[in-house]
Amino acid sequence: MLMRHELRVLSVYDGFFSGGARILHSDVVLGLQEGGQLHRVLSVHAEVLREASRQAMEEDACYRSLTAAGVEVTSLGRTSGLPGGPGADPALFTGPELAATARAMAGADVILSLKEQPLGLLNQAGLPRRPVIVSLHRSDPQNQGGALDELKAAIDEGTVVACVCCAESTRAAYEAAGIPPELLHVIPNGVDLLRFRPDPARRLRLRTSLGITGDAPVVVFAARYDAMKNVPLFLRAARAWLRQQPDGHVLMCGAGMTVGQPGLHADIDAAFGHDLALTDRLHLLGVRRDMETVYAASDVVALTSAWGEAAPLCLIEGMMCGAVPVATDVGDSAAIVAGHGFVTPPDPDAIATAWGDAVAARADLAPVLERSRERFSRTRMIAAYAALIDRVHTESFRPPLPEPPLSEPL
């Protein structure tokens, strides 16, 4: 049997584009590689258009972090959503694509599927048989197109042998959707505590660059421009809060949170109405590669999602940088925020009030956030992933039990 330091693991991504699940999984891969496993990544798509942002694999921060650490990353070269792109059925794979996938799988002992979407590829007939672990990062399995059916098919075939749920809400939702509970393993999200920490120098630097005074209250909203994030609700709360806080500022960052997103501008116009002058203190920062700086510069990290969330990475990263979390009750958000911040109904005035309460409570909550750091540790998370991968690998090579001897004839 291979020793753990010789374990070869292939992660399969649908693509490299902005989102917490890819950030989290890529960090897991880096941690497992640091621990001695040999990791590679195969991406179905090389470039996608999402949230009005053209996102190429080679320009993605996760891709660059992985390759800089020596993790080989390859792609089937597909594109999605781009003008003039292929119009073929995305569920149909060509001979060269399947051959490339087979070569990548043949060199692995265990396969990690980032969410269930790559199973449309991994379920194709004729590919090598390898144990697959699926990482699940949402709490709405029925809202994933045909991905849930692909997951069930892979389980029936014996290909998927375990699922990592990043939250208890994920485990409960997938069990309710018919996934066998014995396959669902909860490994809560964790972050790099050396990177995500309070930092007065970073706080001052970003605030200075945005023209924000040192003591002005700041709320950050880190999300991609997607319906599940409930951006209109956030903007209505931002209007109410900025009216209450004449020196307050709001930061919006993530894919689509830019001046080039027409839907966002329509939402801003609708939310602020005759108070558009308040948007002088609304900063659209787009995709950032220095989120530790953005969070350190903020007093509150906000989440207004309506569905789909599991264990939102923004809440954990923001908390570890000293920002007080204020979130709607979706997924595991309430459990993450409990004792550290505020849970709100989906009401803009209630949210704005909670932001004000969070700013006022920030100094008192700082020791609480400091004591919770071990709970949200990347080290704890990666150790749990490593143990599960080891177990799956060991069990996949376990020899069959010997058949009982034939009885002697009378």
mmCIF file of N, CA, C and O in Angstrom, residues 117-210:
data_model
loop_
_atom_site.group_PDB
_atom_site.id
_atom_site.type_symbol
_atom_site.label_atom_id
_atom_site.label_comp_id
_atom_site.label_asym_id
_atom_site.label_seq_id
_atom_site.Cartn_x
_atom_site.Cartn_y
_atom_site.Cartn_z
ATOM 1 N N GLN A 117 -20.638 19.487 -9.956
ATOM 2 C CA GLN A 117 -20.699 19.750 -11.389
ATOM 3 C C GLN A 117 -19.695 18.943 -12.218
ATOM 4 O O GLN A 117 -20.037 18.474 -13.311
ATOM 5 N N PRO A 118 -18.439 18.744 -11.765
ATOM 6 C CA PRO A 118 -17.504 17.953 -12.569
ATOM 7 C C PRO A 118 -17.894 16.492 -12.744
ATOM 8 O O PRO A 118 -17.296 15.790 -13.576
ATOM 9 N N LEU A 119 -18.883 16.010 -11.998
ATOM 10 C CA LEU A 119 -19.285 14.609 -12.129
ATOM 11 C C LEU A 119 -19.889 14.324 -13.497
ATOM 12 O O LEU A 119 -19.900 13.179 -13.938
ATOM 13 N N GLY A 120 -20.383 15.358 -14.185
ATOM 14 C CA GLY A 120 -20.840 15.154 -15.554
ATOM 15 C C GLY A 120 -19.733 14.637 -16.444
ATOM 16 O O GLY A 120 -19.978 13.875 -17.385
ATOM 17 N N LEU A 121 -18.501 15.037 -16.146
ATOM 18 C CA LEU A 121 -17.325 14.504 -16.850
ATOM 19 C C LEU A 121 -16.883 13.176 -16.248
ATOM 20 O O LEU A 121 -16.668 12.195 -16.984
ATOM 21 N N LEU A 122 -16.742 13.114 -14.942
ATOM 22 C CA LEU A 122 -16.206 11.920 -14.300
ATOM 23 C C LEU A 122 -17.119 10.710 -14.439
ATOM 24 O O LEU A 122 -16.660 9.569 -14.316
ATOM 25 N N ASN A 123 -18.399 10.924 -14.732
ATOM 26 C CA ASN A 123 -19.335 9.812 -14.910
ATOM 27 C C ASN A 123 -19.316 9.233 -16.323
ATOM 28 O O ASN A 123 -20.043 8.260 -16.591
ATOM 29 N N GLN A 124 -18.504 9.803 -17.201
ATOM 30 C CA GLN A 124 -18.458 9.304 -18.575
ATOM 31 C C GLN A 124 -17.919 7.869 -18.609
ATOM 32 O O GLN A 124 -16.995 7.508 -17.872
ATOM 33 N N ALA A 125 -18.505 7.044 -19.487
ATOM 34 C CA ALA A 125 -18.107 5.632 -19.589
ATOM 35 C C ALA A 125 -16.677 5.516 -20.110
ATOM 36 O O ALA A 125 -16.214 6.331 -20.905
ATOM 37 N N GLY A 126 -15.987 4.506 -19.628
ATOM 38 C CA GLY A 126 -14.660 4.193 -20.137
ATOM 39 C C GLY A 126 -13.519 4.859 -19.407
ATOM 40 O O GLY A 126 -12.352 4.568 -19.702
ATOM 41 N N LEU A 127 -13.795 5.734 -18.470
ATOM 42 C CA LEU A 127 -12.722 6.381 -17.715
ATOM 43 C C LEU A 127 -12.218 5.443 -16.614
ATOM 44 O O LEU A 127 -12.937 4.557 -16.158
ATOM 45 N N PRO A 128 -10.976 5.638 -16.162
ATOM 46 C CA PRO A 128 -10.440 4.767 -15.105
ATOM 47 C C PRO A 128 -11.282 4.835 -13.831
ATOM 48 O O PRO A 128 -11.857 5.881 -13.511
ATOM 49 N N ARG A 129 -11.352 3.726 -13.149
ATOM 50 C CA ARG A 129 -12.100 3.675 -11.890
ATOM 51 C C ARG A 129 -11.180 4.130 -10.756
ATOM 52 O O ARG A 129 -10.139 3.524 -10.492
ATOM 53 N N ARG A 130 -11.547 5.213 -10.117
ATOM 54 C CA ARG A 130 -10.816 5.725 -8.970
ATOM 55 C C ARG A 130 -11.838 6.188 -7.933
ATOM 56 O O ARG A 130 -12.905 6.683 -8.292
ATOM 57 N N PRO A 131 -11.542 6.040 -6.642
ATOM 58 C CA PRO A 131 -12.480 6.539 -5.637
ATOM 59 C C PRO A 131 -12.570 8.056 -5.698
ATOM 60 O O PRO A 131 -11.547 8.751 -5.779
ATOM 61 N N VAL A 132 -13.799 8.573 -5.671
ATOM 62 C CA VAL A 132 -14.042 10.010 -5.795
ATOM 63 C C VAL A 132 -14.649 10.536 -4.500
ATOM 64 O O VAL A 132 -15.596 9.953 -3.961
ATOM 65 N N ILE A 133 -14.089 11.645 -4.025
ATOM 66 C CA ILE A 133 -14.647 12.402 -2.909
ATOM 67 C C ILE A 133 -15.173 13.709 -3.480
ATOM 68 O O ILE A 133 -14.461 14.418 -4.191
ATOM 69 N N VAL A 134 -16.426 14.032 -3.191
ATOM 70 C CA VAL A 134 -17.030 15.261 -3.704
ATOM 71 C C VAL A 134 -17.100 16.287 -2.584
ATOM 72 O O VAL A 134 -17.596 15.997 -1.492
ATOM 73 N N SER A 135 -16.593 17.488 -2.858
ATOM 74 C CA SER A 135 -16.683 18.581 -1.893
ATOM 75 C C SER A 135 -17.951 19.381 -2.166
ATOM 76 O O SER A 135 -18.115 19.928 -3.265
ATOM 77 N N LEU A 136 -18.827 19.455 -1.190
ATOM 78 C CA LEU A 136 -20.119 20.125 -1.336
ATOM 79 C C LEU A 136 -20.097 21.434 -0.554
ATOM 80 O O LEU A 136 -19.739 21.447 0.623
ATOM 81 N N HIS A 137 -20.493 22.520 -1.220
ATOM 82 C CA HIS A 137 -20.340 23.848 -0.620
ATOM 83 C C HIS A 137 -21.612 24.680 -0.644
ATOM 84 O O HIS A 137 -21.538 25.900 -0.536
ATOM 85 N N ARG A 138 -22.767 24.043 -0.785
ATOM 86 C CA ARG A 138 -24.019 24.796 -0.783
ATOM 87 C C ARG A 138 -25.041 24.069 0.069
ATOM 88 O O ARG A 138 -24.846 22.916 0.465
ATOM 89 N N SER A 139 -26.160 24.756 0.311
ATOM 90 C CA SER A 139 -27.227 24.155 1.101
ATOM 91 C C SER A 139 -28.516 24.043 0.297
ATOM 92 O O SER A 139 -29.596 23.915 0.888
ATOM 93 N N ASP A 140 -28.394 24.070 -1.040
ATOM 94 C CA ASP A 140 -29.579 23.953 -1.895
ATOM 95 C C ASP A 140 -29.311 22.984 -3.050
ATOM 96 O O ASP A 140 -29.232 23.388 -4.207
ATOM 97 N N PRO A 141 -29.179 21.690 -2.751
ATOM 98 C CA PRO A 141 -28.832 20.730 -3.807
ATOM 99 C C PRO A 141 -29.831 20.681 -4.947
ATOM 100 O O PRO A 141 -29.461 20.342 -6.079
ATOM 101 N N GLN A 142 -31.077 21.012 -4.689
ATOM 102 C CA GLN A 142 -32.095 20.967 -5.747
ATOM 103 C C GLN A 142 -31.951 22.126 -6.724
ATOM 104 O O GLN A 142 -32.608 22.141 -7.773
ATOM 105 N N ASN A 143 -31.106 23.094 -6.397
ATOM 106 C CA ASN A 143 -30.955 24.295 -7.220
ATOM 107 C C ASN A 143 -29.648 24.261 -8.011
ATOM 108 O O ASN A 143 -29.070 25.295 -8.313
ATOM 109 N N GLN A 144 -29.186 23.058 -8.358
ATOM 110 C CA GLN A 144 -27.901 22.894 -9.043
ATOM 111 C C GLN A 144 -28.069 22.252 -10.419
ATOM 112 O O GLN A 144 -27.182 21.533 -10.895
ATOM 113 N N GLY A 145 -29.202 22.487 -11.071
ATOM 114 C CA GLY A 145 -29.423 21.895 -12.385
ATOM 115 C C GLY A 145 -29.448 20.377 -12.287
ATOM 116 O O GLY A 145 -30.086 19.796 -11.409
ATOM 117 N N GLY A 146 -28.725 19.715 -13.190
ATOM 118 C CA GLY A 146 -28.672 18.262 -13.179
ATOM 119 C C GLY A 146 -27.567 17.687 -12.323
ATOM 120 O O GLY A 146 -27.335 16.470 -12.330
ATOM 121 N N ALA A 147 -26.876 18.551 -11.559
ATOM 122 C CA ALA A 147 -25.712 18.081 -10.799
ATOM 123 C C ALA A 147 -26.096 17.081 -9.715
ATOM 124 O O ALA A 147 -25.349 16.135 -9.447
ATOM 125 N N LEU A 148 -27.247 17.270 -9.081
ATOM 126 C CA LEU A 148 -27.665 16.327 -8.046
ATOM 127 C C LEU A 148 -27.893 14.943 -8.637
ATOM 128 O O LEU A 148 -27.521 13.923 -8.027
ATOM 129 N N ASP A 149 -28.479 14.872 -9.827
ATOM 130 C CA ASP A 149 -28.683 13.574 -10.484
ATOM 131 C C ASP A 149 -27.343 12.919 -10.816
ATOM 132 O O ASP A 149 -27.195 11.698 -10.695
ATOM 133 N N GLU A 150 -26.371 13.722 -11.226
ATOM 134 C CA GLU A 150 -25.044 13.176 -11.513
ATOM 135 C C GLU A 150 -24.411 12.618 -10.246
ATOM 136 O O GLU A 150 -23.752 11.564 -10.268
ATOM 137 N N LEU A 151 -24.609 13.318 -9.126
ATOM 138 C CA LEU A 151 -24.071 12.835 -7.853
ATOM 139 C C LEU A 151 -24.704 11.513 -7.464
ATOM 140 O O LEU A 151 -24.007 10.555 -7.068
ATOM 141 N N LYS A 152 -26.020 11.401 -7.593
ATOM 142 C CA LYS A 152 -26.694 10.161 -7.239
ATOM 143 C C LYS A 152 -26.264 9.017 -8.156
ATOM 144 O O LYS A 152 -26.075 7.876 -7.689
ATOM 145 N N ALA A 153 -26.075 9.313 -9.446
ATOM 146 C CA ALA A 153 -25.637 8.277 -10.379
ATOM 147 C C ALA A 153 -24.246 7.783 -10.020
ATOM 148 O O ALA A 153 -23.965 6.570 -10.067
ATOM 149 N N ALA A 154 -23.352 8.701 -9.645
ATOM 150 C CA ALA A 154 -21.986 8.310 -9.283
ATOM 151 C C ALA A 154 -21.972 7.486 -8.000
ATOM 152 O O ALA A 154 -21.161 6.560 -7.848
ATOM 153 N N ILE A 155 -22.865 7.791 -7.074
ATOM 154 C CA ILE A 155 -22.959 7.002 -5.842
ATOM 155 C C ILE A 155 -23.489 5.605 -6.158
ATOM 156 O O ILE A 155 -22.972 4.597 -5.650
ATOM 157 N N ASP A 156 -24.511 5.523 -7.017
ATOM 158 C CA ASP A 156 -25.065 4.221 -7.392
ATOM 159 C C ASP A 156 -24.025 3.345 -8.082
ATOM 160 O O ASP A 156 -24.016 2.117 -7.913
ATOM 161 N N GLU A 157 -23.146 3.969 -8.860
ATOM 162 C CA GLU A 157 -22.101 3.237 -9.570
ATOM 163 C C GLU A 157 -20.938 2.863 -8.658
ATOM 164 O O GLU A 157 -20.051 2.108 -9.055
ATOM 165 N N GLY A 158 -20.911 3.404 -7.457
ATOM 166 C CA GLY A 158 -19.810 3.124 -6.535
ATOM 167 C C GLY A 158 -18.598 3.985 -6.777
ATOM 168 O O GLY A 158 -17.546 3.757 -6.163
ATOM 169 N N THR A 159 -18.718 5.003 -7.635
ATOM 170 C CA THR A 159 -17.586 5.877 -7.932
ATOM 171 C C THR A 159 -17.363 6.874 -6.805
ATOM 172 O O THR A 159 -16.237 7.048 -6.321
ATOM 173 N N VAL A 160 -18.411 7.561 -6.399
ATOM 174 C CA VAL A 160 -18.324 8.494 -5.275
ATOM 175 C C VAL A 160 -18.448 7.706 -3.986
ATOM 176 O O VAL A 160 -19.456 7.038 -3.749
ATOM 177 N N VAL A 161 -17.413 7.781 -3.163
ATOM 178 C CA VAL A 161 -17.380 6.990 -1.928
ATOM 179 C C VAL A 161 -17.490 7.866 -0.687
ATOM 180 O O VAL A 161 -17.631 7.342 0.431
ATOM 181 N N ALA A 162 -17.405 9.191 -0.859
ATOM 182 C CA ALA A 162 -17.535 10.090 0.284
ATOM 183 C C ALA A 162 -17.839 11.493 -0.230
ATOM 184 O O ALA A 162 -17.486 11.852 -1.357
ATOM 185 N N CYS A 163 -18.501 12.276 0.610
ATOM 186 C CA CYS A 163 -18.782 13.684 0.309
ATOM 187 C C CYS A 163 -18.347 14.518 1.508
ATOM 188 O O CYS A 163 -18.678 14.185 2.648
ATOM 189 N N VAL A 164 -17.603 15.586 1.243
ATOM 190 C CA VAL A 164 -17.243 16.545 2.288
ATOM 191 C C VAL A 164 -18.284 17.657 2.290
ATOM 192 O O VAL A 164 -18.490 18.315 1.271
ATOM 193 N N CYS A 165 -18.923 17.866 3.423
ATOM 194 C CA CYS A 165 -19.870 18.959 3.588
ATOM 195 C C CYS A 165 -19.190 20.045 4.411
ATOM 196 O O CYS A 165 -18.692 19.774 5.506
ATOM 197 N N CYS A 166 -19.170 21.271 3.900
ATOM 198 C CA CYS A 166 -18.479 22.336 4.617
ATOM 199 C C CYS A 166 -19.317 22.897 5.757
ATOM 200 O O CYS A 166 -18.834 23.760 6.495
ATOM 201 N N ALA A 167 -20.546 22.409 5.904
ATOM 202 C CA ALA A 167 -21.438 22.940 6.938
ATOM 203 C C ALA A 167 -22.472 21.895 7.312
ATOM 204 O O ALA A 167 -22.780 20.989 6.527
ATOM 205 N N GLU A 168 -23.004 22.020 8.509
ATOM 206 C CA GLU A 168 -24.081 21.123 8.938
ATOM 207 C C GLU A 168 -25.316 21.303 8.073
ATOM 208 O O GLU A 168 -26.040 20.341 7.790
ATOM 209 N N SER A 169 -25.576 22.520 7.620
ATOM 210 C CA SER A 169 -26.721 22.763 6.746
ATOM 211 C C SER A 169 -26.559 22.038 5.415
ATOM 212 O O SER A 169 -27.546 21.587 4.825
ATOM 213 N N THR A 170 -25.326 21.911 4.944
ATOM 214 C CA THR A 170 -25.063 21.156 3.721
ATOM 215 C C THR A 170 -25.379 19.684 3.925
ATOM 216 O O THR A 170 -26.064 19.062 3.108
ATOM 217 N N ARG A 171 -24.879 19.125 5.022
ATOM 218 C CA ARG A 171 -25.146 17.711 5.312
ATOM 219 C C ARG A 171 -26.643 17.448 5.395
ATOM 220 O O ARG A 171 -27.162 16.497 4.794
ATOM 221 N N ALA A 172 -27.360 18.286 6.117
ATOM 222 C CA ALA A 172 -28.796 18.076 6.290
ATOM 223 C C ALA A 172 -29.535 18.188 4.957
ATOM 224 O O ALA A 172 -30.451 17.403 4.674
ATOM 225 N N ALA A 173 -29.148 19.146 4.125
ATOM 226 C CA ALA A 173 -29.841 19.356 2.852
ATOM 227 C C ALA A 173 -29.613 18.191 1.895
ATOM 228 O O ALA A 173 -30.542 17.742 1.210
ATOM 229 N N TYR A 174 -28.388 17.686 1.834
ATOM 230 C CA TYR A 174 -28.106 16.589 0.905
ATOM 231 C C TYR A 174 -28.672 15.276 1.420
ATOM 232 O O TYR A 174 -29.092 14.425 0.622
ATOM 233 N N GLU A 175 -28.718 15.083 2.728
ATOM 234 C CA GLU A 175 -29.374 13.884 3.261
ATOM 235 C C GLU A 175 -30.861 13.928 2.931
ATOM 236 O O GLU A 175 -31.446 12.913 2.520
ATOM 237 N N ALA A 176 -31.480 15.105 3.082
ATOM 238 C CA ALA A 176 -32.897 15.243 2.747
ATOM 239 C C ALA A 176 -33.145 15.023 1.261
ATOM 240 O O ALA A 176 -34.233 14.590 0.860
ATOM 241 N N ALA A 177 -32.130 15.293 0.429
ATOM 242 C CA ALA A 177 -32.267 15.116 -1.021
ATOM 243 C C ALA A 177 -32.009 13.676 -1.459
ATOM 244 O O ALA A 177 -32.088 13.369 -2.654
ATOM 245 N N GLY A 178 -31.691 12.793 -0.511
ATOM 246 C CA GLY A 178 -31.542 11.382 -0.846
ATOM 247 C C GLY A 178 -30.132 10.850 -0.875
ATOM 248 O O GLY A 178 -29.914 9.699 -1.281
ATOM 249 N N ILE A 179 -29.144 11.629 -0.444
ATOM 250 C CA ILE A 179 -27.765 11.141 -0.392
ATOM 251 C C ILE A 179 -27.594 10.336 0.896
ATOM 252 O O ILE A 179 -27.961 10.804 1.981
ATOM 253 N N PRO A 180 -27.037 9.119 0.812
ATOM 254 C CA PRO A 180 -26.882 8.289 2.019
ATOM 255 C C PRO A 180 -26.103 9.014 3.109
ATOM 256 O O PRO A 180 -25.011 9.544 2.842
ATOM 257 N N PRO A 181 -26.622 9.076 4.314
ATOM 258 C CA PRO A 181 -25.961 9.861 5.372
ATOM 259 C C PRO A 181 -24.567 9.379 5.714
ATOM 260 O O PRO A 181 -23.726 10.175 6.140
ATOM 261 N N GLU A 182 -24.299 8.074 5.530
ATOM 262 C CA GLU A 182 -22.972 7.560 5.877
ATOM 263 C C GLU A 182 -21.882 8.090 4.944
ATOM 264 O O GLU A 182 -20.691 7.986 5.261
ATOM 265 N N LEU A 183 -22.275 8.648 3.807
ATOM 266 C CA LEU A 183 -21.285 9.224 2.884
ATOM 267 C C LEU A 183 -20.985 10.687 3.179
ATOM 268 O O LEU A 183 -20.037 11.241 2.614
ATOM 269 N N LEU A 184 -21.771 11.327 4.033
ATOM 270 C CA LEU A 184 -21.675 12.770 4.257
ATOM 271 C C LEU A 184 -20.827 13.060 5.490
ATOM 272 O O LEU A 184 -21.185 12.697 6.608
ATOM 273 N N HIS A 185 -19.696 13.709 5.272
ATOM 274 C CA HIS A 185 -18.745 14.029 6.338
ATOM 275 C C HIS A 185 -18.610 15.550 6.447
ATOM 276 O O HIS A 185 -18.266 16.208 5.465
ATOM 277 N N VAL A 186 -18.871 16.093 7.618
ATOM 278 C CA VAL A 186 -18.788 17.536 7.808
ATOM 279 C C VAL A 186 -17.366 17.937 8.195
ATOM 280 O O VAL A 186 -16.830 17.460 9.203
ATOM 281 N N ILE A 187 -16.753 18.786 7.371
ATOM 282 C CA ILE A 187 -15.457 19.395 7.680
ATOM 283 C C ILE A 187 -15.663 20.904 7.557
ATOM 284 O O ILE A 187 -15.701 21.442 6.455
ATOM 285 N N PRO A 188 -15.830 21.606 8.680
ATOM 286 C CA PRO A 188 -16.109 23.047 8.620
ATOM 287 C C PRO A 188 -14.977 23.818 7.947
ATOM 288 O O PRO A 188 -13.800 23.441 8.020
ATOM 289 N N ASN A 189 -15.335 24.908 7.294
ATOM 290 C CA ASN A 189 -14.356 25.752 6.619
ATOM 291 C C ASN A 189 -13.379 26.362 7.617
ATOM 292 O O ASN A 189 -13.726 26.660 8.762
ATOM 293 N N GLY A 190 -12.162 26.561 7.165
ATOM 294 C CA GLY A 190 -11.131 27.221 7.958
ATOM 295 C C GLY A 190 -10.307 28.134 7.080
ATOM 296 O O GLY A 190 -10.325 28.016 5.852
ATOM 297 N N VAL A 191 -9.580 29.056 7.695
ATOM 298 C CA VAL A 191 -8.783 30.016 6.929
ATOM 299 C C VAL A 191 -7.375 30.097 7.509
ATOM 300 O O VAL A 191 -7.121 29.670 8.639
ATOM 301 N N ASP A 192 -6.483 30.666 6.720
ATOM 302 C CA ASP A 192 -5.087 30.857 7.119
ATOM 303 C C ASP A 192 -5.032 31.983 8.154
ATOM 304 O O ASP A 192 -5.209 33.156 7.826
ATOM 305 N N LEU A 193 -4.772 31.624 9.391
ATOM 306 C CA LEU A 193 -4.799 32.610 10.468
ATOM 307 C C LEU A 193 -3.603 33.556 10.429
ATOM 308 O O LEU A 193 -3.649 34.645 11.040
ATOM 309 N N LEU A 194 -2.541 33.186 9.732
ATOM 310 C CA LEU A 194 -1.419 34.102 9.572
ATOM 311 C C LEU A 194 -1.756 35.205 8.575
ATOM 312 O O LEU A 194 -1.289 36.343 8.696
ATOM 313 N N ARG A 195 -2.576 34.873 7.596
ATOM 314 C CA ARG A 195 -2.984 35.862 6.595
ATOM 315 C C ARG A 195 -4.156 36.702 7.089
ATOM 316 O O ARG A 195 -4.145 37.932 6.966
ATOM 317 N N PHE A 196 -5.170 36.050 7.637
ATOM 318 C CA PHE A 196 -6.379 36.756 8.055
ATOM 319 C C PHE A 196 -6.291 37.053 9.546
ATOM 320 O O PHE A 196 -6.538 36.190 10.389
ATOM 321 N N ARG A 197 -5.940 38.287 9.850
ATOM 322 C CA ARG A 197 -5.751 38.747 11.223
ATOM 323 C C ARG A 197 -5.904 40.266 11.246
ATOM 324 O O ARG A 197 -5.737 40.926 10.212
ATOM 325 N N PRO A 198 -6.215 40.821 12.402
ATOM 326 C CA PRO A 198 -6.251 42.280 12.487
ATOM 327 C C PRO A 198 -4.880 42.856 12.159
ATOM 328 O O PRO A 198 -3.850 42.330 12.588
ATOM 329 N N ASP A 199 -4.866 43.932 11.385
ATOM 330 C CA ASP A 199 -3.593 44.515 10.951
ATOM 331 C C ASP A 199 -3.771 46.026 10.807
ATOM 332 O O ASP A 199 -4.297 46.500 9.798
ATOM 333 N N PRO A 200 -3.340 46.802 11.793
ATOM 334 C CA PRO A 200 -3.517 48.256 11.733
ATOM 335 C C PRO A 200 -2.850 48.900 10.521
ATOM 336 O O PRO A 200 -3.398 49.876 9.971
ATOM 337 N N ALA A 201 -1.711 48.382 10.092
ATOM 338 C CA ALA A 201 -1.023 48.986 8.944
ATOM 339 C C ALA A 201 -1.829 48.792 7.663
ATOM 340 O O ALA A 201 -1.987 49.730 6.866
ATOM 341 N N ARG A 202 -2.340 47.577 7.451
ATOM 342 C CA ARG A 202 -3.183 47.339 6.276
ATOM 343 C C ARG A 202 -4.464 48.174 6.349
ATOM 344 O O ARG A 202 -4.920 48.708 5.338
ATOM 345 N N ARG A 203 -5.023 48.255 7.540
ATOM 346 C CA ARG A 203 -6.249 49.025 7.727
ATOM 347 C C ARG A 203 -6.042 50.477 7.296
ATOM 348 O O ARG A 203 -6.840 51.042 6.536
ATOM 349 N N LEU A 204 -4.963 51.069 7.765
ATOM 350 C CA LEU A 204 -4.687 52.465 7.441
ATOM 351 C C LEU A 204 -4.386 52.636 5.959
ATOM 352 O O LEU A 204 -4.842 53.604 5.331
ATOM 353 N N ARG A 205 -3.634 51.683 5.382
ATOM 354 C CA ARG A 205 -3.235 51.814 3.980
ATOM 355 C C ARG A 205 -4.437 51.825 3.045
ATOM 356 O O ARG A 205 -4.533 52.685 2.158
ATOM 357 N N LEU A 206 -5.371 50.882 3.228
ATOM 358 C CA LEU A 206 -6.521 50.837 2.325
ATOM 359 C C LEU A 206 -7.440 52.038 2.554
ATOM 360 O O LEU A 206 -7.934 52.646 1.597
ATOM 361 N N ARG A 207 -7.662 52.387 3.807
ATOM 362 C CA ARG A 207 -8.522 53.528 4.091
ATOM 363 C C ARG A 207 -7.942 54.812 3.473
ATOM 364 O O ARG A 207 -8.678 55.623 2.893
ATOM 365 N N THR A 208 -6.656 54.975 3.569
ATOM 366 C CA THR A 208 -6.023 56.157 2.987
ATOM 367 C C THR A 208 -6.199 56.180 1.474
ATOM 368 O O THR A 208 -6.499 57.227 0.884
ATOM 369 N N SER A 209 -6.054 55.002 0.837
ATOM 370 C CA SER A 209 -6.172 54.943 -0.623
ATOM 371 C C SER A 209 -7.592 55.257 -1.092
ATOM 372 O O SER A 209 -7.789 55.717 -2.223
ATOM 373 N N LEU A 210 -8.594 55.025 -0.234
ATOM 374 C CA LEU A 210 -9.988 55.278 -0.596
ATOM 375 C C LEU A 210 -10.510 56.603 -0.046
ATOM 376 O O LEU A 210 -11.685 56.933 -0.233
#
